[in-house]
mmCIF file of C-alpha atoms in Angstrom:
data_model
loop_
_atom_site.group_PDB
_atom_site.id
_atom_site.type_symbol
_atom_site.label_atom_id
_atom_site.label_comp_id
_atom_site.label_asym_id
_atom_site.label_seq_id
_atom_site.Cartn_x
_atom_site.Cartn_y
_atom_site.Cartn_z
ATOM 1 C CA MET A 141 0.000 0.000 0.000
ATOM 2 C CA LYS A 142 1.315 3.442 -0.908
ATOM 3 C CA LEU A 143 0.109 6.540 0.928
ATOM 4 C CA SER A 144 0.743 10.147 0.064
ATOM 5 C CA VAL A 145 -0.965 13.388 0.981
ATOM 6 C CA ARG A 146 -3.446 13.141 -1.904
ATOM 7 C CA GLU A 147 -3.372 9.547 -3.065
ATOM 8 C CA LEU A 148 -3.958 6.096 -1.673
ATOM 9 C CA THR A 149 -3.394 3.017 -3.757
ATOM 10 C CA VAL A 150 -4.236 -0.524 -2.746
ATOM 11 C CA PRO A 151 -3.400 -3.869 -4.339
ATOM 12 C CA ASP A 152 -5.582 -5.175 -7.173
ATOM 13 C CA GLY A 153 -8.705 -6.870 -5.851
ATOM 14 C CA VAL A 154 -8.782 -4.878 -2.600
ATOM 15 C CA LEU A 155 -11.854 -2.700 -2.096
ATOM 16 C CA LEU A 156 -12.325 0.031 0.493
ATOM 17 C CA ASP A 157 -15.773 0.821 1.876
ATOM 18 C CA LEU A 158 -15.636 4.304 3.347
ATOM 19 C CA GLY A 159 -19.379 4.509 4.004
ATOM 20 C CA ALA A 160 -19.153 4.907 7.778
ATOM 21 C CA THR A 161 -16.300 7.397 7.504
ATOM 22 C CA ALA A 162 -18.126 9.367 4.821
ATOM 23 C CA LYS A 163 -21.278 9.469 6.977
ATOM 24 C CA ALA A 164 -19.321 10.892 9.927
ATOM 25 C CA VAL A 165 -17.620 13.513 7.727
ATOM 26 C CA ALA A 166 -20.989 14.411 6.188
ATOM 27 C CA ALA A 167 -22.479 14.964 9.673
ATOM 28 C CA ASP A 168 -19.531 17.192 10.674
ATOM 29 C CA ARG A 169 -19.681 19.221 7.450
ATOM 30 C CA ALA A 170 -23.469 19.570 7.379
ATOM 31 C CA ALA A 171 -23.609 20.791 10.982
ATOM 32 C CA ALA A 172 -20.820 23.309 10.396
ATOM 33 C CA GLN A 173 -22.313 24.573 7.149
ATOM 34 C CA VAL A 174 -25.824 25.075 8.551
ATOM 35 C CA ALA A 175 -24.464 26.818 11.663
ATOM 36 C CA ASP A 176 -22.244 29.093 9.532
ATOM 37 C CA GLN A 177 -24.882 29.984 6.969
ATOM 38 C CA LEU A 178 -27.849 30.427 9.314
ATOM 39 C CA GLY A 179 -26.094 31.475 12.511
ATOM 40 C CA VAL A 180 -27.980 28.942 14.621
ATOM 41 C CA GLY A 181 -27.180 25.977 16.771
ATOM 42 C CA VAL A 182 -27.656 22.718 14.908
ATOM 43 C CA LEU A 183 -27.563 18.995 15.568
ATOM 44 C CA VAL A 184 -27.226 16.646 12.593
ATOM 45 C CA ALA A 185 -27.941 12.930 13.145
ATOM 46 C CA LEU A 186 -27.082 10.415 10.428
ATOM 47 C CA GLY A 187 -27.776 6.855 11.550
ATOM 48 C CA GLY A 188 -25.756 6.702 14.765
ATOM 49 C CA ASP A 189 -23.449 9.611 13.943
ATOM 50 C CA ILE A 190 -24.301 12.962 15.549
ATOM 51 C CA ALA A 191 -22.497 16.266 15.019
ATOM 52 C CA THR A 192 -23.318 19.645 16.539
ATOM 53 C CA ALA A 193 -22.244 23.160 15.616
ATOM 54 C CA GLY A 194 -23.140 26.701 16.581
ATOM 55 C CA ILE A 195 -24.714 27.656 19.872
ATOM 56 C CA ALA A 196 -26.017 24.737 21.918
ATOM 57 C CA PRO A 197 -29.278 24.890 23.872
ATOM 58 C CA ALA A 198 -28.889 25.971 27.504
ATOM 59 C CA GLY A 199 -26.946 23.174 29.205
ATOM 60 C CA GLY A 200 -26.034 21.424 25.944
ATOM 61 C CA TRP A 201 -27.654 18.849 23.654
ATOM 62 C CA ASP A 202 -29.264 15.923 25.529
ATOM 63 C CA ILE A 203 -28.801 12.695 23.546
ATOM 64 C CA LEU A 204 -30.457 9.386 24.373
ATOM 65 C CA VAL A 205 -28.026 6.535 23.684
ATOM 66 C CA GLN A 206 -29.727 3.174 23.217
ATOM 67 C CA ASP A 207 -29.084 0.608 20.489
ATOM 68 C CA ARG A 208 -32.405 -1.255 20.418
ATOM 69 C CA PRO A 209 -35.691 -0.932 22.314
ATOM 70 C CA GLY A 210 -35.279 -2.731 25.623
ATOM 71 C CA ASP A 211 -31.493 -2.291 25.645
ATOM 72 C CA PRO A 212 -29.831 -0.299 28.443
ATOM 73 C CA ALA A 213 -30.203 3.439 27.867
ATOM 74 C CA ASP A 214 -28.109 6.432 28.915
ATOM 75 C CA THR A 215 -28.393 10.130 28.280
ATOM 76 C CA ILE A 216 -25.309 12.178 27.535
ATOM 77 C CA ARG A 217 -25.173 15.962 27.279
ATOM 78 C CA LEU A 218 -23.027 17.279 24.433
ATOM 79 C CA PRO A 219 -21.629 20.806 24.585
ATOM 80 C CA ALA A 220 -21.595 23.055 21.516
ATOM 81 C CA GLY A 221 -19.392 21.648 18.769
ATOM 82 C CA ALA A 222 -19.272 18.122 20.188
ATOM 83 C CA ALA A 223 -20.158 14.900 18.400
ATOM 84 C CA LEU A 224 -21.198 11.349 19.200
ATOM 85 C CA ALA A 225 -20.840 8.165 17.182
ATOM 86 C CA THR A 226 -22.085 4.667 17.860
ATOM 87 C CA SER A 227 -20.826 1.482 16.229
ATOM 88 C CA SER A 228 -22.845 -1.672 16.703
ATOM 89 C CA THR A 229 -22.733 -5.334 15.791
ATOM 90 C CA ALA A 230 -26.449 -5.778 16.551
ATOM 91 C CA GLY A 231 -28.076 -4.442 13.390
ATOM 92 C CA ARG A 232 -26.283 -5.674 10.307
ATOM 93 C CA THR A 233 -25.990 -9.371 11.029
ATOM 94 C CA TRP A 234 -26.400 -12.681 9.275
ATOM 95 C CA GLY A 235 -25.695 -16.209 10.276
ATOM 96 C CA ARG A 236 -24.950 -19.741 9.427
ATOM 97 C CA PRO A 237 -25.305 -22.800 11.636
ATOM 98 C CA GLY A 238 -23.465 -22.192 14.901
ATOM 99 C CA GLU A 239 -22.153 -18.770 13.941
ATOM 100 C CA GLN A 240 -23.577 -15.229 14.095
ATOM 101 C CA LEU A 241 -21.708 -12.763 11.858
ATOM 102 C CA HIS A 242 -21.750 -8.951 11.632
ATOM 103 C CA HIS A 243 -20.448 -6.207 9.344
ATOM 104 C CA ILE A 244 -17.470 -4.833 11.310
ATOM 105 C CA VAL A 245 -14.411 -6.613 9.946
ATOM 106 C CA ASP A 246 -11.128 -7.108 11.777
ATOM 107 C CA PRO A 247 -8.486 -6.261 9.156
ATOM 108 C CA ALA A 248 -6.033 -8.677 10.810
ATOM 109 C CA THR A 249 -8.273 -11.663 10.107
ATOM 110 C CA GLY A 250 -10.607 -10.522 7.340
ATOM 111 C CA ARG A 251 -13.508 -11.811 9.444
ATOM 112 C CA PRO A 252 -16.089 -10.087 11.632
ATOM 113 C CA ALA A 253 -14.515 -8.746 14.822
ATOM 114 C CA VAL A 254 -14.775 -11.028 17.830
ATOM 115 C CA PRO A 255 -18.013 -10.019 19.619
ATOM 116 C CA VAL A 256 -16.531 -8.615 22.840
ATOM 117 C CA TRP A 257 -18.621 -5.430 22.484
ATOM 118 C CA ARG A 258 -22.102 -5.296 20.992
ATOM 119 C CA THR A 259 -22.212 -1.495 20.905
ATOM 120 C CA VAL A 260 -19.636 1.238 21.466
ATOM 121 C CA SER A 261 -20.531 4.949 21.666
ATOM 122 C CA VAL A 262 -17.864 7.659 21.853
ATOM 123 C CA ALA A 263 -18.104 11.433 22.317
ATOM 124 C CA ALA A 264 -15.460 13.695 20.724
ATOM 125 C CA TYR A 265 -15.129 17.111 19.112
ATOM 126 C CA SER A 266 -15.601 15.687 15.624
ATOM 127 C CA CYS A 267 -17.961 12.999 14.453
ATOM 128 C CA LEU A 268 -15.160 11.565 12.323
ATOM 129 C CA ARG A 269 -12.967 11.026 15.401
ATOM 130 C CA ALA A 270 -15.849 9.602 17.434
ATOM 131 C CA ASN A 271 -16.732 7.219 14.581
ATOM 132 C CA MET A 272 -13.152 6.040 14.118
ATOM 133 C CA LEU A 273 -12.780 5.375 17.845
ATOM 134 C CA SER A 274 -16.112 3.568 18.224
ATOM 135 C CA THR A 275 -15.448 1.262 15.275
ATOM 136 C CA ALA A 276 -11.828 0.638 16.284
ATOM 137 C CA ALA A 277 -13.014 -0.231 19.799
ATOM 138 C CA ILE A 278 -15.291 -2.959 18.399
ATOM 139 C CA VAL A 279 -12.329 -4.362 16.437
ATOM 140 C CA ARG A 280 -9.907 -4.112 19.376
ATOM 141 C CA GLY A 281 -12.197 -6.116 21.656
ATOM 142 C CA HIS A 282 -10.690 -6.498 25.130
ATOM 143 C CA ALA A 283 -8.042 -3.852 24.322
ATOM 144 C CA ALA A 284 -10.736 -1.208 23.615
ATOM 145 C CA PRO A 285 -10.464 0.559 27.001
ATOM 146 C CA ASP A 286 -6.751 1.214 26.406
ATOM 147 C CA LEU A 287 -7.494 2.528 22.912
ATOM 148 C CA LEU A 288 -10.255 4.845 24.119
ATOM 149 C CA GLY A 289 -8.182 6.335 26.925
ATOM 150 C CA LYS A 290 -9.974 9.363 28.359
ATOM 151 C CA ALA A 291 -12.543 9.696 25.561
ATOM 152 C CA PRO A 292 -16.068 9.631 27.028
ATOM 153 C CA SER A 293 -17.217 6.167 25.965
ATOM 154 C CA ARG A 294 -19.972 3.648 26.580
ATOM 155 C CA LEU A 295 -19.304 -0.008 25.767
ATOM 156 C CA VAL A 296 -22.082 -2.603 25.881
ATOM 157 C CA THR A 297 -21.353 -6.343 25.990
ATOM 158 C CA PRO A 298 -23.404 -8.952 24.113
ATOM 159 C CA SER A 299 -25.122 -9.719 27.450
ATOM 160 C CA LEU A 300 -26.029 -5.972 27.733
ATOM 161 C CA ASP A 301 -23.651 -5.099 30.589
ATOM 162 C CA VAL A 302 -22.499 -1.479 30.291
ATOM 163 C CA LEU A 303 -18.954 -0.169 30.821
ATOM 164 C CA ARG A 304 -18.638 3.614 31.052
ATOM 165 C CA LEU A 305 -15.222 5.230 30.525
ATOM 166 C CA GLY A 306 -13.663 8.676 30.332
ATOM 167 C CA GLY A 307 -16.304 10.511 32.318
ATOM 168 C CA TRP A 308 -19.327 9.078 30.470
ATOM 169 C CA PRO A 309 -22.233 9.909 32.809
ATOM 170 C CA ALA A 310 -23.690 7.136 34.965
#
């Protein structure tokens, strides 16, 4: 693989799906553009990726974080300019006898990431960063807490136990 400032090339037969990354960038850009052009506070939500820009409501943006109805729920308050992204293995799944598969692939194995975390949500000051961290945490499995460091994060196990890190509110 060759990487330069403006160009990325990959071997023949290798495909890159930048859908999740593009969605996070789109949320960041849309929020910034609306806030700039209209001079208002704005929250843009694109399927698990949330970006804010401009002036926040008094006290910040209250966001309910819950993957599926009946799952554990938390509320986090985002200040102006903050973002939240959630990566989940619960929605895009398929199976075969004795094996449940999902769409988040571990690049080391080429297979779905080991299901240590069912859902990871991360708050940051860009949706792109939050999205990269939440997806990487799913891939990293047991090493996710070290990766996330002090980033406000909420990790949910397949049995729906919740681990809150980096000041994520209880």
